[in-house]
Coordinates of C-alpha atoms and ligand atoms in Angstrom, one line a residue:
M244 CA 0.1 0.1 0.0
R245 CA 1.5 3.6 -0.9
L246 CA 0.4 7.1 -1.0
E247 CA 1.1 8.1 -4.9
S248 CA 0.3 11.8 -4.5
L249 CA -1.4 14.1 -2.2
R250 CA -3.1 17.4 -2.5
L251 CA -4.4 19.7 0.1
C252 CA -6.2 22.9 0.2
G253 CA -7.0 24.8 3.5
Y254 CA -6.2 22.1 5.8
R255 CA -4.9 23.6 9.2
N256 CA -1.9 25.8 8.2
L257 CA -1.6 24.0 4.7
Q258 CA -3.1 26.2 2.2
E259 CA -2.1 24.7 -0.7
V260 CA 0.1 21.6 -0.9
Q261 CA 0.7 19.1 -3.5
F262 CA 3.3 16.4 -3.4
T263 CA 4.6 13.0 -4.9
P264 CA 5.9 10.9 -2.2
H265 CA 8.8 8.2 -2.6
V266 CA 7.7 4.4 -2.2
G267 CA 9.7 4.1 0.6
V268 CA 11.0 6.5 3.3
N269 CA 9.8 10.2 3.1
I270 CA 11.3 12.6 5.6
V271 CA 9.6 15.7 6.2
F272 CA 11.5 18.2 8.1
G273 CA 11.2 22.0 9.6
D274 CA 10.9 24.1 12.6
N275 CA 8.2 23.8 15.2
A276 CA 4.9 24.8 14.3
Q277 CA 5.3 24.6 10.6
G278 CA 2.7 22.1 9.6
K279 CA 4.4 18.7 9.7
T280 CA 2.2 17.0 11.9
N281 CA -0.9 18.8 10.0
L282 CA 0.8 17.0 6.9
I283 CA 0.8 13.6 8.8
E284 CA -2.8 14.1 9.9
A285 CA -4.1 14.8 6.5
I286 CA -2.7 11.8 5.1
W287 CA -4.4 9.9 8.1
M288 CA -7.7 11.5 7.2
L289 CA -7.5 9.5 3.9
T290 CA -8.1 6.2 6.0
G291 CA -11.5 7.6 6.9
A292 CA -10.7 7.4 10.7
K293 CA -11.1 10.4 12.8
S294 CA -8.0 12.7 13.7
F295 CA -5.5 11.3 16.0
R296 CA -5.3 14.7 17.6
P297 CA -8.1 15.8 20.0
G298 CA -10.3 18.5 18.7
R299 CA -13.4 19.3 16.6
E300 CA -13.9 18.7 12.7
R301 CA -14.1 22.3 12.1
D302 CA -10.4 22.9 13.7
L303 CA -9.1 20.9 10.6
I304 CA -10.2 23.9 8.3
Q305 CA -7.8 26.6 8.0
K306 CA -8.8 29.8 10.0
G307 CA -10.9 32.0 7.9
A308 CA -11.0 29.6 5.1
A309 CA -14.6 28.0 4.3
Q310 CA -13.7 24.8 3.7
A311 CA -10.7 21.9 3.6
R312 CA -9.9 19.5 1.2
V313 CA -7.6 16.6 0.9
E314 CA -7.3 14.6 -2.1
G315 CA -5.1 11.4 -2.3
A316 CA -3.9 8.8 -4.8
F317 CA -2.7 5.7 -3.7
F318 CA -1.7 2.1 -4.8
A319 CA -4.0 -0.5 -2.9
Q320 CA -5.5 -4.0 -3.7
D321 CA -3.4 -4.1 -6.7
R322 CA -4.9 -1.0 -8.3
H323 CA -4.6 2.8 -8.6
Q324 CA -7.3 4.4 -6.5
T325 CA -8.3 7.8 -5.3
A326 CA -10.0 9.1 -2.2
A327 CA -11.3 12.9 -1.6
I328 CA -12.6 14.4 1.7
T329 CA -14.2 18.1 1.6
L330 CA -14.5 19.6 5.1
G331 CA -16.8 22.6 6.0
D332 CA -19.3 24.2 3.0
K333 CA -20.2 21.4 0.6
R334 CA -18.7 18.6 2.4
G335 CA -18.4 15.3 0.8
V336 CA -16.5 12.1 0.3
Q337 CA -15.4 10.5 -2.7
L338 CA -13.9 7.0 -3.1
N339 CA -12.6 6.2 -7.0
G340 CA -14.9 9.2 -7.9
V341 CA -17.8 7.6 -6.4
E342 CA -19.7 9.8 -3.8
K343 CA -20.0 8.3 -0.5
K344 CA -22.0 9.2 2.8
S345 CA -19.2 9.5 5.2
A346 CA -15.5 9.5 5.7
S347 CA -15.9 6.2 7.2
A348 CA -16.8 4.6 4.2
L349 CA -13.1 5.1 3.3
A350 CA -12.1 2.5 6.0
G351 CA -10.2 -0.5 4.8
S352 CA -9.5 1.3 1.4
F353 CA -6.1 3.2 2.2
C354 CA -4.6 1.7 5.7
C355 CA -2.1 3.5 7.6
V356 CA -0.6 3.2 11.2
V357 CA 0.2 6.4 12.9
F358 CA 2.9 7.0 15.6
S359 CA 2.6 10.2 17.4
P360 CA 4.3 11.5 20.6
A361 CA 0.8 11.3 22.4
H362 CA 1.4 7.4 21.8
L363 CA 4.0 7.6 24.5
S364 CA 1.4 7.2 27.0
I365 CA 0.6 3.7 26.2
V366 CA 4.0 3.0 27.8
K367 CA 4.4 5.8 30.3
D368 CA 0.8 6.4 31.7
G369 CA -2.3 4.1 33.1
P370 CA -3.4 0.5 32.1
Q371 CA -6.5 2.1 30.5
L372 CA -4.5 3.7 27.5
R373 CA -2.8 0.3 27.3
R374 CA -6.1 -1.7 26.8
R375 CA -7.2 1.1 24.3
F376 CA -4.2 0.3 22.3
L377 CA -4.7 -3.1 22.5
D378 CA -8.3 -3.1 22.0
G379 CA -8.1 -0.5 19.0
A380 CA -5.8 -2.9 17.1
I381 CA -7.9 -5.9 17.5
C382 CA -11.0 -4.0 16.4
Q383 CA -9.1 -3.2 13.2
I384 CA -8.6 -7.0 12.2
R385 CA -11.6 -8.8 14.2
P386 CA -15.0 -6.8 13.7
Q387 CA -16.2 -9.6 16.1
F388 CA -14.3 -8.3 18.8
I389 CA -15.9 -5.0 18.8
T390 CA -19.2 -6.9 19.5
A391 CA -17.6 -9.0 22.3
L392 CA -16.2 -5.7 24.0
Y393 CA -19.3 -3.8 23.6
Q394 CA -21.4 -6.7 25.2
Y395 CA -18.7 -7.3 28.1
R396 CA -18.9 -3.4 28.8
Q397 CA -22.8 -3.3 28.8
A398 CA -22.9 -6.3 31.3
L399 CA -20.3 -4.8 33.5
A400 CA -22.2 -1.5 33.7
Q401 CA -25.1 -3.4 34.6
K402 CA -23.5 -5.2 37.3
N403 CA -22.1 -2.0 39.0
A404 CA -25.1 -0.5 38.7
L405 CA -26.6 -3.2 40.5
I406 CA -24.0 -3.3 43.0
K407 CA -24.7 0.3 43.7
D408 CA -28.5 -0.5 44.2
L409 CA -27.9 -3.3 46.7
Y410 CA -27.3 -0.8 49.4
K411 CA -30.8 0.2 49.2
N412 CA -32.6 -2.7 47.6
A413 CA -30.5 -6.1 49.3
E414 CA -33.4 -8.2 48.0
L415 CA -31.5 -8.0 44.4
Y416 CA -28.6 -9.6 45.8
D417 CA -29.4 -13.0 43.7
L418 CA -29.4 -11.1 40.6
L419 CA -25.8 -10.8 40.9
A420 CA -25.2 -14.4 39.8
V421 CA -26.8 -13.8 36.5
F422 CA -24.7 -10.9 35.5
D423 CA -21.5 -12.9 36.8
E424 CA -22.6 -15.6 34.6
K425 CA -22.8 -13.2 31.7
L426 CA -19.3 -11.7 32.5
C427 CA -17.8 -15.2 32.7
Q428 CA -18.8 -16.1 29.0
L429 CA -18.2 -12.5 27.8
G430 CA -15.0 -11.9 29.9
V431 CA -13.4 -15.1 28.6
R432 CA -14.1 -14.3 24.8
V433 CA -12.5 -10.8 25.3
Y434 CA -9.7 -12.5 27.0
Q435 CA -9.0 -15.2 24.3
M436 CA -9.3 -12.6 21.7
R437 CA -6.8 -10.2 23.4
R438 CA -4.5 -13.2 24.3
R439 CA -4.3 -14.4 21.1
Y440 CA -3.6 -10.7 19.4
F441 CA -1.1 -10.3 22.1
A442 CA 0.8 -13.3 21.5
A443 CA 1.6 -12.2 17.8
L444 CA 2.0 -8.5 19.0
S445 CA 4.6 -9.5 21.6
N446 CA 6.6 -11.5 18.8
W447 CA 6.6 -8.7 16.4
A448 CA 7.3 -6.2 19.0
G449 CA 10.3 -8.0 20.4
Q450 CA 11.7 -8.4 17.0
I451 CA 11.3 -4.9 15.9
Y452 CA 12.9 -3.7 19.4
S453 CA 15.7 -5.9 19.0
G454 CA 16.4 -4.2 15.6
L455 CA 15.8 -0.6 17.2
S456 CA 18.4 -1.5 19.8
G457 CA 20.9 -3.4 17.7
G458 CA 20.4 -6.3 19.5
R459 CA 21.6 -5.2 22.5
E460 CA 18.3 -5.0 24.3
T461 CA 15.5 -7.5 24.8
L462 CA 12.0 -6.6 25.1
T463 CA 9.6 -9.1 26.7
L464 CA 5.5 -8.2 26.7
C465 CA 3.4 -9.5 29.6
Y466 CA -0.2 -9.6 29.5
D467 CA -1.7 -9.2 33.1
S468 CA -5.4 -10.6 33.2
V469 CA -7.7 -12.4 35.5
F470 CA -5.7 -15.6 34.7
S471 CA -2.2 -16.5 35.7
G472 CA 0.6 -17.6 33.3
D473 CA 0.0 -21.4 33.3
E474 CA -3.6 -21.1 33.2
Q475 CA -3.5 -19.5 29.9
A476 CA -3.6 -22.6 28.0
L477 CA -6.9 -23.7 29.4
D478 CA -9.8 -24.3 27.3
A479 CA -13.0 -21.9 27.2
P480 CA -15.2 -23.7 29.9
Q481 CA -12.1 -24.2 32.2
L482 CA -11.3 -20.5 31.8
Q483 CA -15.2 -19.8 32.6
Q484 CA -15.0 -21.9 35.6
L485 CA -12.1 -20.2 36.9
Y486 CA -13.4 -16.7 36.1
S487 CA -16.5 -17.4 37.7
Q488 CA -14.4 -18.5 40.8
R489 CA -12.4 -15.2 40.8
L490 CA -15.6 -13.3 40.7
Q491 CA -16.7 -15.1 43.7
E492 CA -13.8 -14.4 45.6
A493 CA -13.8 -10.7 44.7
K494 CA -17.4 -10.3 45.8
K495 CA -16.6 -9.0 49.3
D496 CA -14.3 -6.4 47.8
D497 CA -16.8 -5.6 45.0
L498 CA -19.6 -4.7 47.6
R499 CA -16.9 -2.4 49.6
A500 CA -15.9 -0.8 46.7
G501 CA -19.0 -0.3 45.1
Y502 CA -18.1 -1.7 41.7
S503 CA -16.6 -4.9 40.2
T504 CA -12.9 -5.0 41.0
V505 CA -12.0 -8.2 39.2
G506 CA -12.3 -8.9 35.2
V507 CA -10.8 -8.2 32.0
H508 CA -11.7 -4.5 32.2
R509 CA -8.7 -4.5 34.5
D510 CA -6.3 -6.1 32.1
D511 CA -3.0 -4.8 31.6
L512 CA 0.2 -5.0 29.7
R513 CA 3.6 -4.6 30.9
F514 CA 7.0 -3.9 28.8
L515 CA 10.0 -5.6 30.2
I516 CA 13.7 -4.4 28.9
G517 CA 16.0 -6.6 30.5
G518 CA 13.7 -7.8 32.9
L519 CA 12.9 -4.3 34.2
D520 CA 9.3 -2.4 33.7
C521 CA 9.8 0.2 31.0
R522 CA 7.3 2.2 32.4
L523 CA 9.1 2.5 36.0
Y524 CA 12.9 2.2 34.8
G525 CA 12.9 3.0 31.1
S526 CA 14.9 5.8 29.7
Q527 CA 13.3 8.2 27.4
G528 CA 14.5 6.4 24.3
Q529 CA 13.9 3.1 25.6
Q530 CA 10.1 4.3 26.3
R531 CA 9.9 5.8 22.9
S532 CA 11.4 2.6 21.4
V533 CA 8.9 0.5 23.0
A534 CA 5.9 2.8 22.1
L535 CA 7.2 2.7 18.5
A536 CA 7.8 -1.1 18.4
L537 CA 4.4 -1.6 19.4
K538 CA 2.8 0.7 16.6
L539 CA 5.3 -0.9 14.0
A540 CA 4.1 -4.4 15.6
E541 CA 0.4 -3.2 15.0
G542 CA 1.4 -2.4 11.4
Y543 CA 2.7 -5.8 10.5
L544 CA -0.1 -7.5 11.9
L545 CA -2.4 -5.3 9.9
R546 CA -0.4 -6.5 7.2
E547 CA -1.0 -10.2 7.6
F548 CA -4.9 -9.3 7.8
I549 CA -5.1 -7.2 4.5
G550 CA -2.2 -8.7 2.6
E551 CA -0.3 -5.7 2.2
T552 CA 1.9 -3.2 4.4
P553 CA -0.1 -0.3 5.7
V554 CA 1.4 3.2 5.3
M555 CA 3.5 4.0 8.5
L556 CA 3.1 7.6 9.6
L557 CA 5.8 8.5 12.1
D558 CA 5.5 11.9 13.7
D559 CA 8.4 13.1 15.7
V560 CA 9.5 9.7 16.2
M561 CA 13.2 10.7 16.0
S562 CA 13.9 12.9 19.1
E563 CA 15.6 11.1 22.3
L564 CA 16.5 8.4 19.9
D565 CA 20.4 8.0 19.1
P566 CA 21.8 7.6 15.6
S567 CA 21.6 3.6 15.4
R568 CA 17.9 3.7 16.4
Q569 CA 17.5 6.5 13.9
N570 CA 19.1 4.5 11.2
Y571 CA 17.0 1.4 11.8
I572 CA 13.9 3.5 11.5
L573 CA 15.0 5.1 8.2
N574 CA 16.4 2.2 6.6
H575 CA 15.1 -1.0 7.9
L576 CA 11.5 -1.0 8.0
E577 CA 11.4 -3.1 4.7
D578 CA 8.4 -3.2 2.5
A579 CA 6.6 -0.2 4.1
Q580 CA 6.0 3.5 2.7
V581 CA 7.1 5.6 5.7
F582 CA 6.6 9.1 6.4
I583 CA 8.8 10.5 8.9
T584 CA 8.7 14.2 10.6
C585 CA 11.5 15.8 12.3
C586 CA 12.8 19.1 13.2
D587 CA 16.2 19.2 12.0
R588 CA 17.8 17.7 8.6
A589 CA 20.4 15.3 10.2
P590 CA 18.4 12.2 9.6
I591 CA 18.6 13.0 5.7
E592 CA 22.0 12.3 5.8
Q593 CA 21.5 8.6 7.1
L594 CA 18.9 8.1 4.7
L595 CA 19.8 5.4 2.0
T596 CA 17.0 5.4 0.0
G597 CA 14.1 7.9 0.1
R598 CA 13.1 11.5 -0.4
A599 CA 13.1 14.6 1.9
F600 CA 10.7 17.4 2.0
Y601 CA 11.1 20.4 3.9
M602 CA 8.0 22.3 5.5
K603 CA 8.0 26.0 6.3
S604 CA 5.1 28.0 7.2
G605 CA 2.7 25.3 5.7
H606 CA 4.8 25.0 2.3
L607 CA 6.3 21.8 1.5
E608 CA 9.2 21.6 -0.7
P609 CA 11.5 18.7 -1.9
C610 CA 14.9 19.2 -0.8
G611 CA 18.5 17.4 -1.1
S612 CA 17.9 13.5 -1.0
E613 CA 19.5 10.3 -2.2
E614 CA 17.2 8.4 -4.6
D615 CA 17.3 4.6 -5.0
Ligands
LIG704 N1 -7.2 25.4 11.5 C1 -6.1 26.0 11.6 N2 -6.0 27.0 10.9 C2 -4.8 27.4 10.9 N3 -3.6 27.2 11.2 C3 -3.7 26.0 12.2 C4 -5.2 25.5 12.1 N4 -5.0 24.2 13.1 C5 -3.7 24.4 13.2 N5 -2.8 25.4 12.7 C6 -1.5 25.7 12.9 O1 -0.7 25.1 12.3 C7 0.6 25.2 12.9 C8 1.5 24.1 12.8 O2 1.1 23.1 13.5 P1 1.9 21.5 13.4 O3 1.3 20.7 14.6 O4 1.6 20.9 12.1 O5 3.5 21.8 13.6 P2 4.5 20.9 13.4 O6 5.6 21.4 12.1 O7 4.4 19.5 13.6 O8 5.5 21.4 14.7 P3 6.3 20.7 15.8 O9 7.8 20.3 15.2 O10 6.4 21.5 17.0 O11 5.3 19.5 16.1 C9 0.4 25.3 14.4 O12 1.0 26.7 14.6 C10 -1.0 25.7 14.5 O13 -1.4 26.9 15.2
LIG705 MG1 4.3 18.3 15.1

């Protein structure tokens, strides 16, 4: 999968941008606040997803302009295709010239994986962000996971509401067992799908991290859930039985806390480098490398599903990384079209194959680069 050309009009500070990227690595460099992330975001919009940055849709339209337009030509599913999105006045979406109802109709046509500095929070912050990352990645390739997760969350919300009600209506106590049974089934389904994805993710992330660190460090991923390591191999009925047991054991705590304290809604991931938890002990560069390895691993797993490598959008990925790690990103992400933003031109010197662009005040121009 690759972006062949991009044209932007009135998109954030990018008044008029037209460019033809390289099939391999594209470096976009420039000072702060010149429009590099805006460019990455505009490419991402062609996937049909919402922006990876917070804000409203109208924030994407250049201040003072009536509309923003993103037009892309890309090669995917063995053919040349086009997608266009107009925001603001006369909003519209076209895929291969055919009018679509909304941008979500573009989903699955042009696929990207994005790394932005905000993704560092997967490594640095609370478990919720790690679950969101894991769940988001699984949803892309297993639509049935969306249903399972939704049903689990619904059942959990109902059980939590019941726990709160029990203070006033103790006679509802027996109803808890009904919700617990549902939660056992749905929880095990969520667990098994997460677990399967996790196994593949940890394999890829480990390999990528090893490449990033030049083989000097080892990344191991751990998945903490309701079940311990040796219980993971059990089949679904056995897992449900155990799950049920764990819910029983937690009942007193649940009633005291006023919510369900045990279940897959508390799952977490840990990232160990040389056996030490990267969240607590990792250096800035190690934490960034782990977040990047996870995102790239997500991209390679998506490749297994869609049969081609998604475009990798790496925003501000170079800072805090030493030259050998930068070199890995620039020259070893085989078979992927990559867009990398950075503030200085130093990485261009290391780029073996690709193209570099200079972003200044929302204008993009090609600059000295090496071609294959
Ligand atoms: N709707 C908009 N209209 C006009 N300008 C906007 C709009 N939205 C954002 N901007 C401006 O775009 C500028 C560039 O933002 P961007 O995040 O792309 O910078 P950047 O080159 O990635 O910088 P950094 O290196 O600091 O990450 C910002 O100064 C911002 O104020
Ligand atoms: Mg930026």
